[in-house]
mmCIF file of N, CA and C in Angstrom:
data_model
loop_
_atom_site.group_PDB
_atom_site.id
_atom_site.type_symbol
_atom_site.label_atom_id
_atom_site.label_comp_id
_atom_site.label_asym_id
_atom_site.label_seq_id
_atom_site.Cartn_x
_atom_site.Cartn_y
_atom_site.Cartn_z
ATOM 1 N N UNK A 25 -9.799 92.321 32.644
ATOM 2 C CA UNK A 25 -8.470 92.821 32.269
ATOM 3 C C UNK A 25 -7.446 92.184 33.216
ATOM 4 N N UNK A 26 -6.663 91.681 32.753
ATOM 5 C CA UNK A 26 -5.114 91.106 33.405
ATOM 6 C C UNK A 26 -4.520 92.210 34.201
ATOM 7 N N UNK A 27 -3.658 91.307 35.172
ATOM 8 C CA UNK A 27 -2.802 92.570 36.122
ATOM 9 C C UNK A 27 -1.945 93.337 35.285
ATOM 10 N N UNK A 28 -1.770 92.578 34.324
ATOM 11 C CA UNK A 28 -0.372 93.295 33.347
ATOM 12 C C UNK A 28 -0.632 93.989 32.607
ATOM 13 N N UNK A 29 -1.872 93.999 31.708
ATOM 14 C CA UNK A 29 -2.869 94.778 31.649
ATOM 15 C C UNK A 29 -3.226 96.440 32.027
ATOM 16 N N UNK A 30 -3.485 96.147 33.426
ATOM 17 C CA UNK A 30 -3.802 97.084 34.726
ATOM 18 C C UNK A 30 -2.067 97.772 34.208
ATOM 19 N N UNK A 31 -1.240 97.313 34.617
ATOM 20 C CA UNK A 31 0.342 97.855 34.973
ATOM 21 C C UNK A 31 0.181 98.594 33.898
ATOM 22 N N UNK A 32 0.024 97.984 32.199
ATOM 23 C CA UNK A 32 0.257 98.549 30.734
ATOM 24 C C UNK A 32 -0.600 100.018 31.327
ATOM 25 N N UNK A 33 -1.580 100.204 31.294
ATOM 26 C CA UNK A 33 -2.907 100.710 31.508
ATOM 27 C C UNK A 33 -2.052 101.978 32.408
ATOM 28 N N UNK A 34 -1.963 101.712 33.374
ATOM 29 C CA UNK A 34 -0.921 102.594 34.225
ATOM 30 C C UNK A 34 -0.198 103.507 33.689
ATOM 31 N N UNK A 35 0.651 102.433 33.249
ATOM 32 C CA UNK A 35 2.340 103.362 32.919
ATOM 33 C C UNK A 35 1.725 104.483 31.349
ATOM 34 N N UNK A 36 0.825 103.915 30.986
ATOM 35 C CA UNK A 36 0.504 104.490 29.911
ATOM 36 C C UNK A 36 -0.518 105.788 30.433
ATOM 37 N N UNK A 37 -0.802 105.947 31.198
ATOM 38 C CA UNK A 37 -1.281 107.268 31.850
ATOM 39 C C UNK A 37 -0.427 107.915 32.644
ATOM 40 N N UNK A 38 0.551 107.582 33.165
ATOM 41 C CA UNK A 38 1.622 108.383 33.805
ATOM 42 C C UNK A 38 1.906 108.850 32.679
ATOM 43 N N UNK A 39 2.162 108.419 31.588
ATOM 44 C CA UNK A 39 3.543 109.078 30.271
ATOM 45 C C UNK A 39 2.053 110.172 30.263
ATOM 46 N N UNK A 40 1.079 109.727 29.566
ATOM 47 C CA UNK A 40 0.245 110.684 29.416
ATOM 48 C C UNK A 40 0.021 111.800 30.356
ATOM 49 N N UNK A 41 0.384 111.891 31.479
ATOM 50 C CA UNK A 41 -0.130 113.276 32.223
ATOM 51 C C UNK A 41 0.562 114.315 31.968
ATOM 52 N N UNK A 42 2.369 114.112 31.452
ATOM 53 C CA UNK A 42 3.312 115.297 31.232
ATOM 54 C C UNK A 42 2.680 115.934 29.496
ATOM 55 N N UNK A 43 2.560 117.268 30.379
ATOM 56 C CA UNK A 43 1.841 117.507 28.906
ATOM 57 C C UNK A 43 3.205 117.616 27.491
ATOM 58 N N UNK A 44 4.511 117.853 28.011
ATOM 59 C CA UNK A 44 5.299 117.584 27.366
ATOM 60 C C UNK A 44 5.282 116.235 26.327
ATOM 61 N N UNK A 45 5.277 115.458 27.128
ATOM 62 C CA UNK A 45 5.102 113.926 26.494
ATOM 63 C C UNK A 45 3.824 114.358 25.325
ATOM 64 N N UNK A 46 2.509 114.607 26.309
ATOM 65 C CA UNK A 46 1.424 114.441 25.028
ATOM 66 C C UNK A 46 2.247 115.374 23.362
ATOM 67 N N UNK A 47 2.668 116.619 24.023
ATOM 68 C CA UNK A 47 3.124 117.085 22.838
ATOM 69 C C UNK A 47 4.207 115.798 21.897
ATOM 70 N N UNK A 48 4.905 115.761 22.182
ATOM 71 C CA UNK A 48 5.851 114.855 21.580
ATOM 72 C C UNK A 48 4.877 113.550 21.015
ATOM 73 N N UNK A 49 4.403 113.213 21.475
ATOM 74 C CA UNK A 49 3.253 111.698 20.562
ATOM 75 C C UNK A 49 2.744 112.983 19.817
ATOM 76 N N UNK A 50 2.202 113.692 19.947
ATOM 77 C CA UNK A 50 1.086 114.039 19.071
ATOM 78 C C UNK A 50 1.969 114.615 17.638
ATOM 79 N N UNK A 51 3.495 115.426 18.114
ATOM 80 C CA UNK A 51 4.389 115.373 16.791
ATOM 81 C C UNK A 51 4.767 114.126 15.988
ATOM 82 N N UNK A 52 4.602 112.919 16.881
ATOM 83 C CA UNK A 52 5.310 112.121 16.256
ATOM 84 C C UNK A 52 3.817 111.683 15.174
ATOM 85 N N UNK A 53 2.621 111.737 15.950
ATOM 86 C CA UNK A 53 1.029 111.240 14.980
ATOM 87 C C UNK A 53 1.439 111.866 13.887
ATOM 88 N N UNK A 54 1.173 113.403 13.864
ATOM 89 C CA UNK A 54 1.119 114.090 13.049
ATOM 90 C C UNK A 54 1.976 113.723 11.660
ATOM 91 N N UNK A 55 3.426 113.677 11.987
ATOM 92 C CA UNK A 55 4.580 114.007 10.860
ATOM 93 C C UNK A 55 5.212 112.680 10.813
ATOM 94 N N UNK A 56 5.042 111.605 11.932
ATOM 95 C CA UNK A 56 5.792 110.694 12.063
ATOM 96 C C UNK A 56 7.008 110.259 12.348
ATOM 97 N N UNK A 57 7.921 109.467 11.944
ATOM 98 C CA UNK A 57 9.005 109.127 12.711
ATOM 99 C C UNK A 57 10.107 110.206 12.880
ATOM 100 N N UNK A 58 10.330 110.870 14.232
ATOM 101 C CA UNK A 58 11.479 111.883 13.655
ATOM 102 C C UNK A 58 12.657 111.625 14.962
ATOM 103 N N UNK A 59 13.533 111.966 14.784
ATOM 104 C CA UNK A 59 14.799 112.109 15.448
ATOM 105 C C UNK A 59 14.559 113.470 16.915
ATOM 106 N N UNK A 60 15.234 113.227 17.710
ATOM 107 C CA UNK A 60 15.027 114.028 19.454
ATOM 108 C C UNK A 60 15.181 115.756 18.605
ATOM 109 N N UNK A 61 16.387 115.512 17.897
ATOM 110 C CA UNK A 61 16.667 117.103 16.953
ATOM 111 C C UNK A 61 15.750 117.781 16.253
ATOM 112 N N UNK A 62 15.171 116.644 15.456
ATOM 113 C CA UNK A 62 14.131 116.937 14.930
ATOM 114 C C UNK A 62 12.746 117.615 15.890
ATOM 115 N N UNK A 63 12.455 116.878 16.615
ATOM 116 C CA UNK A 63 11.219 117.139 17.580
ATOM 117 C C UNK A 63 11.761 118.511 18.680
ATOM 118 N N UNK A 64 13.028 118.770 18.657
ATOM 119 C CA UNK A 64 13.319 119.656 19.181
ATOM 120 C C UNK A 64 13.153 120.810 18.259
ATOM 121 N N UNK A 65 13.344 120.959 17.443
ATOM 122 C CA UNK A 65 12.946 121.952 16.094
ATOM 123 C C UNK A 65 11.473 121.823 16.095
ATOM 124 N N UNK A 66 10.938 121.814 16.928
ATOM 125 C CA UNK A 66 9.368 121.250 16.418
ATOM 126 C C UNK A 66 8.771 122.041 17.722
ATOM 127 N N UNK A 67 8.848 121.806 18.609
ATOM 128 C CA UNK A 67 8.632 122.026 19.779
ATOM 129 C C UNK A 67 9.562 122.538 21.098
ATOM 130 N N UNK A 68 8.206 123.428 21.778
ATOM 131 C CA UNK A 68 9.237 124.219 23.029
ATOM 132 C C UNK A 68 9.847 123.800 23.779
ATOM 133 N N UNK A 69 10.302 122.480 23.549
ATOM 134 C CA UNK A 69 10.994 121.792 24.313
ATOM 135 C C UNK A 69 12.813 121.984 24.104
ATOM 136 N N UNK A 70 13.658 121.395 24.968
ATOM 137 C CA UNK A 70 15.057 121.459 24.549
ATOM 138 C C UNK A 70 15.183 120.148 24.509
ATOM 139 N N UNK A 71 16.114 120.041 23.265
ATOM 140 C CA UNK A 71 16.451 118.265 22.945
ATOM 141 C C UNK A 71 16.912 117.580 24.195
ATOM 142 N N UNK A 72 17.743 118.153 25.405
ATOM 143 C CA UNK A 72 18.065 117.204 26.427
ATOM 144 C C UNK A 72 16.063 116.733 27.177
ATOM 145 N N UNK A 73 15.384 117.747 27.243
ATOM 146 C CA UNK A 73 14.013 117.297 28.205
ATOM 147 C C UNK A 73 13.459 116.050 27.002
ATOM 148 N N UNK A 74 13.424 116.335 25.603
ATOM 149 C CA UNK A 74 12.743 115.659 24.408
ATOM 150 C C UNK A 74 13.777 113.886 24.931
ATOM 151 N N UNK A 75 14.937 114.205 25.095
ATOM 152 C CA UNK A 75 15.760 112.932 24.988
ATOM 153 C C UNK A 75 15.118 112.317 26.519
ATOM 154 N N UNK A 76 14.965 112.981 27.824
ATOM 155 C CA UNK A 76 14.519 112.463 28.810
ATOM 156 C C UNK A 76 13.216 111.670 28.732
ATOM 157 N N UNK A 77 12.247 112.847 27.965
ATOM 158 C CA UNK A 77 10.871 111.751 27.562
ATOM 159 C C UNK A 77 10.535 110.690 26.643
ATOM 160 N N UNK A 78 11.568 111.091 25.302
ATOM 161 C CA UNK A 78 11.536 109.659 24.597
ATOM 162 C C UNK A 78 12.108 108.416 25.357
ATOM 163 N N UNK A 79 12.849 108.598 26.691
ATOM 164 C CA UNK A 79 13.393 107.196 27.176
ATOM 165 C C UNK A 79 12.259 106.637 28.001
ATOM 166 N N UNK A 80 11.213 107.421 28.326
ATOM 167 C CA UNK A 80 10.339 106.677 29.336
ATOM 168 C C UNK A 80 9.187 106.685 28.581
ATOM 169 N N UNK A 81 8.971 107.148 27.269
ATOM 170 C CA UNK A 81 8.333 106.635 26.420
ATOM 171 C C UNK A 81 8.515 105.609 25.198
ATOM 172 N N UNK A 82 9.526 105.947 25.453
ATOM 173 C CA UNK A 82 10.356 104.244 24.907
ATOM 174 C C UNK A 82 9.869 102.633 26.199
ATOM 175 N N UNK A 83 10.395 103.027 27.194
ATOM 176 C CA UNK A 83 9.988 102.433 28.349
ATOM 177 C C UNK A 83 8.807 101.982 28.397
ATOM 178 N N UNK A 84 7.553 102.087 28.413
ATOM 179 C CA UNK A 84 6.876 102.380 28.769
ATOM 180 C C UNK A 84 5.904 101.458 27.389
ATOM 181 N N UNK A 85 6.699 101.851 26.268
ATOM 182 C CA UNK A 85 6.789 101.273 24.898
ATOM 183 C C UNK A 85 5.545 101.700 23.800
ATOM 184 N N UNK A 86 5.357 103.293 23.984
ATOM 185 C CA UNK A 86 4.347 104.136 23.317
ATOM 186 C C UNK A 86 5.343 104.305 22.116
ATOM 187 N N UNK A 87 6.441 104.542 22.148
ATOM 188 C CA UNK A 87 7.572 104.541 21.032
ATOM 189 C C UNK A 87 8.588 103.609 20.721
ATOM 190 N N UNK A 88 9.214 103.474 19.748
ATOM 191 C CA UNK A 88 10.167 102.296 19.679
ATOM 192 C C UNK A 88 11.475 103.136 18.970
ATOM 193 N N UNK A 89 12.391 102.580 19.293
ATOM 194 C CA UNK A 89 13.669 103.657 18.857
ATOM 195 C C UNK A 89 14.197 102.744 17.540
ATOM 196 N N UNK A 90 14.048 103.446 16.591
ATOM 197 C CA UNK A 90 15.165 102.710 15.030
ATOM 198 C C UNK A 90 16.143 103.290 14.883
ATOM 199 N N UNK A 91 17.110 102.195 14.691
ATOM 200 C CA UNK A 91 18.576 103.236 14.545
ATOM 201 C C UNK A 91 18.680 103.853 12.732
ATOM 202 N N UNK A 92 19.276 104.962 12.403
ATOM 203 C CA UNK A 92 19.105 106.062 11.212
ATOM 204 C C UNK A 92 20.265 105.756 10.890
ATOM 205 N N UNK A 93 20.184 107.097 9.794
ATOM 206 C CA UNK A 93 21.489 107.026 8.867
ATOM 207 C C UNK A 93 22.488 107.712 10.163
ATOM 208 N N UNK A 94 23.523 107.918 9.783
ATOM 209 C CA UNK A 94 24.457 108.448 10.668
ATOM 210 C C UNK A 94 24.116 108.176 12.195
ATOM 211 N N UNK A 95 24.279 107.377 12.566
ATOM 212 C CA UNK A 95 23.675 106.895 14.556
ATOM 213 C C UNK A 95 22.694 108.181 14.826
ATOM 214 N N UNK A 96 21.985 108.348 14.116
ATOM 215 C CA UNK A 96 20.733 108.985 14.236
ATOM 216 C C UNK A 96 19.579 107.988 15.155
ATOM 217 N N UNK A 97 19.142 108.343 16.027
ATOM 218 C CA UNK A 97 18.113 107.097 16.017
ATOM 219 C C UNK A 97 16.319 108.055 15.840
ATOM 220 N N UNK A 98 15.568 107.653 14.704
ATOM 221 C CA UNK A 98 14.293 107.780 14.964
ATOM 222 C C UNK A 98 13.799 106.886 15.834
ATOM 223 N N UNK A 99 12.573 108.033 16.318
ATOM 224 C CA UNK A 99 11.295 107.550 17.196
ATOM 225 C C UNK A 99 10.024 107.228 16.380
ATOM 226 N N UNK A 100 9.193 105.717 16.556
ATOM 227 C CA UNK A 100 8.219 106.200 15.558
ATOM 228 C C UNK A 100 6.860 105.419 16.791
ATOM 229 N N UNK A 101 5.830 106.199 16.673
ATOM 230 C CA UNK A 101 4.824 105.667 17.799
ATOM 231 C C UNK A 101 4.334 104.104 17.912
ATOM 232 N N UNK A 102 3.707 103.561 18.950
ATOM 233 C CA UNK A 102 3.485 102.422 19.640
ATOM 234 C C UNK A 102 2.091 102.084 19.666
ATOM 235 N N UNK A 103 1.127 101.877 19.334
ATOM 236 C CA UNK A 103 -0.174 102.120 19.238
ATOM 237 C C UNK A 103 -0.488 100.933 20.130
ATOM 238 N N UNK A 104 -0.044 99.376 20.425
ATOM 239 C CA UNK A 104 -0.373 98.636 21.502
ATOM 240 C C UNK A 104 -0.800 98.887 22.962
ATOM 241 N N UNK A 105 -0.229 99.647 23.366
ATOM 242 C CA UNK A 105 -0.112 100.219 24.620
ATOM 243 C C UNK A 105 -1.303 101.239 24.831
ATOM 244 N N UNK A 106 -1.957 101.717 24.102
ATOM 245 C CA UNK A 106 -2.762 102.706 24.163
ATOM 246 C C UNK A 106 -3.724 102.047 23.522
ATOM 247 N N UNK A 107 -3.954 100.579 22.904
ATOM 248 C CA UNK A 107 -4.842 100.292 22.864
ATOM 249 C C UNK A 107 -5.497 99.289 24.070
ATOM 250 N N UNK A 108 -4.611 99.017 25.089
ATOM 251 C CA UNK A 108 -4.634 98.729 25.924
ATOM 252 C C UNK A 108 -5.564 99.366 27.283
ATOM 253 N N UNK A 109 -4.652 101.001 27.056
ATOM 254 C CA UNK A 109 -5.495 101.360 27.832
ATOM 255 C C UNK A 109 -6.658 101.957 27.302
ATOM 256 N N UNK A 110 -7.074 102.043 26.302
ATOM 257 C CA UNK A 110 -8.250 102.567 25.936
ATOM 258 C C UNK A 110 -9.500 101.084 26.513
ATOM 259 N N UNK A 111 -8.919 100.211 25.902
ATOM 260 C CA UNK A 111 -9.518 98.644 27.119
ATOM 261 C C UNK A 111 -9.693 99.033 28.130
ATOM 262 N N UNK A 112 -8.684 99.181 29.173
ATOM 263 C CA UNK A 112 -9.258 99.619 30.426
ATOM 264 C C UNK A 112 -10.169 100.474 30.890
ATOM 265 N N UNK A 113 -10.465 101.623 29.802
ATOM 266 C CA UNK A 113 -11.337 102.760 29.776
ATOM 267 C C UNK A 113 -12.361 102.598 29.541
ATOM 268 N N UNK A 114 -12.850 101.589 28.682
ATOM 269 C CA UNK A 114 -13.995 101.550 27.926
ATOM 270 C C UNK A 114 -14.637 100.486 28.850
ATOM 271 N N UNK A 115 -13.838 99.612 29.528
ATOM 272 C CA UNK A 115 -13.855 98.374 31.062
ATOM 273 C C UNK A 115 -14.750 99.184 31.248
ATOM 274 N N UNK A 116 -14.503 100.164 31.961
ATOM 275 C CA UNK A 116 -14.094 100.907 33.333
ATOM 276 C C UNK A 116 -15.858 101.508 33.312
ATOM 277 N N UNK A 117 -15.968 102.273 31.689
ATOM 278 C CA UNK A 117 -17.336 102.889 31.573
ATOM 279 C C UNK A 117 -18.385 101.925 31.378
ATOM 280 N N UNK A 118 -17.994 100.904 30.930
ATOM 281 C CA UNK A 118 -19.462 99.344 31.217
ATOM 282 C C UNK A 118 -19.350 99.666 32.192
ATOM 283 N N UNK A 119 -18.714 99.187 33.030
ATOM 284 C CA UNK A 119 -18.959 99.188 34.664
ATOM 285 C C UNK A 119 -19.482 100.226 35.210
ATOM 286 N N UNK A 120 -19.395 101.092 34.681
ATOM 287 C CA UNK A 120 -20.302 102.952 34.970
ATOM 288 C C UNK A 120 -21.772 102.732 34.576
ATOM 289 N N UNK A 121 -21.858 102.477 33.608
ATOM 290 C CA UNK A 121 -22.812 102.608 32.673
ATOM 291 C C UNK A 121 -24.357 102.083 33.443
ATOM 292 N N UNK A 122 -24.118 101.041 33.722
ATOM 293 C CA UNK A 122 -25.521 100.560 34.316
ATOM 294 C C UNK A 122 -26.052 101.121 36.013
ATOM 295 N N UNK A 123 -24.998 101.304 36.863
ATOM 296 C CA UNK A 123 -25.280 102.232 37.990
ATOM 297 C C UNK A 123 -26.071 104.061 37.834
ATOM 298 N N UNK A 124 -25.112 104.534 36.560
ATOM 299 C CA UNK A 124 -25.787 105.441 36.114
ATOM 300 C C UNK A 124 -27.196 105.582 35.767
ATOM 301 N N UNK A 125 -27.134 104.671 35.058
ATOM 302 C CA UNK A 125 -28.955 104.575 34.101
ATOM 303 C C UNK A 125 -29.600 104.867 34.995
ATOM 304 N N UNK A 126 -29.154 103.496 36.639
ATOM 305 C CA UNK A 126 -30.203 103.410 36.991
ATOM 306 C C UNK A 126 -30.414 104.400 38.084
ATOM 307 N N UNK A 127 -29.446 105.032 38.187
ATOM 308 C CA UNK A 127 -29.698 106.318 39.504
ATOM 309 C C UNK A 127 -30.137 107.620 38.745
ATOM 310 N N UNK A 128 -30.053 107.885 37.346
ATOM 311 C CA UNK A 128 -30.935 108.556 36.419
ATOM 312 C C UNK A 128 -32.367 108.093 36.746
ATOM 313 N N UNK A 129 -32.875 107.031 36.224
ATOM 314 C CA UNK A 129 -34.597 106.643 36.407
ATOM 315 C C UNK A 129 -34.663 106.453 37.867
ATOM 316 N N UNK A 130 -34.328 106.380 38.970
ATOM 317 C CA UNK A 130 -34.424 106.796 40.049
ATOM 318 C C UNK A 130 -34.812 108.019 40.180
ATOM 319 N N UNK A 131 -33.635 108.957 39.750
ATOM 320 C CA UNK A 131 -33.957 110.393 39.643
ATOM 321 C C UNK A 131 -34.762 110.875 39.302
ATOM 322 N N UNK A 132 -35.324 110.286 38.093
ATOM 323 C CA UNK A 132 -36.380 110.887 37.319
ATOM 324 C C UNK A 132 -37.879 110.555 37.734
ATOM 325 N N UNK A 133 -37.543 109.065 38.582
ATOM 326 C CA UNK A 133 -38.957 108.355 38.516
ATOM 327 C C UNK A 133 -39.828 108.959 39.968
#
């Protein structure tokens, strides 16, 4: 995996730890592209915290902002970035994988 990679990989688990954020991707999976108003009608969130996390999930580039009818702008999700880090994850468990086995048949043997 590339350093940039590593960085993608990163920033894409920071957004992920606010469980706020997870809520907000998981409205946007669900129903799809909606407006900060919208997702504020949706969730316990208040549209100013919803507007704070779509910018660093914009950032970050799990979302992409389209401008709407009336300077509305929808949010609609980013799936690159998270396939990214799911790369790093799945890296990460090869690299697990064979130390395990073998300290299992150790264990066992």
């Amino acid at each position: 995996m590339t350093l940039d990679n590593e960085a993608v990989a990163e920033q894409v688990f920071v957004a992920l730890a606010d469980p706020s954020r997870r809520a907000i991707l998981a409205a946007l999976a669900s129903a799809g592209p909606a407006t900060a108003t919208d997702l504020a009608d949706r969730l316990p969130i208040t549209r100013q915290a919803i507007a704070k996390h779509l910018a660093l999930l914009t950032e970050v580039g799990l979302v992409t902002a389209e401008p709407g009818e009336r300077r509305r702008v929808r949010y609609r999700l980013r799936s690159a970035p998270m396939r990214v880090a799911q790369q790093f994850l799945a890296a990460l468990a090869r690299d697990w994988d064979g130390p395990l086995d073998a300290l299992k048949e150790h264990l066992d043997g």
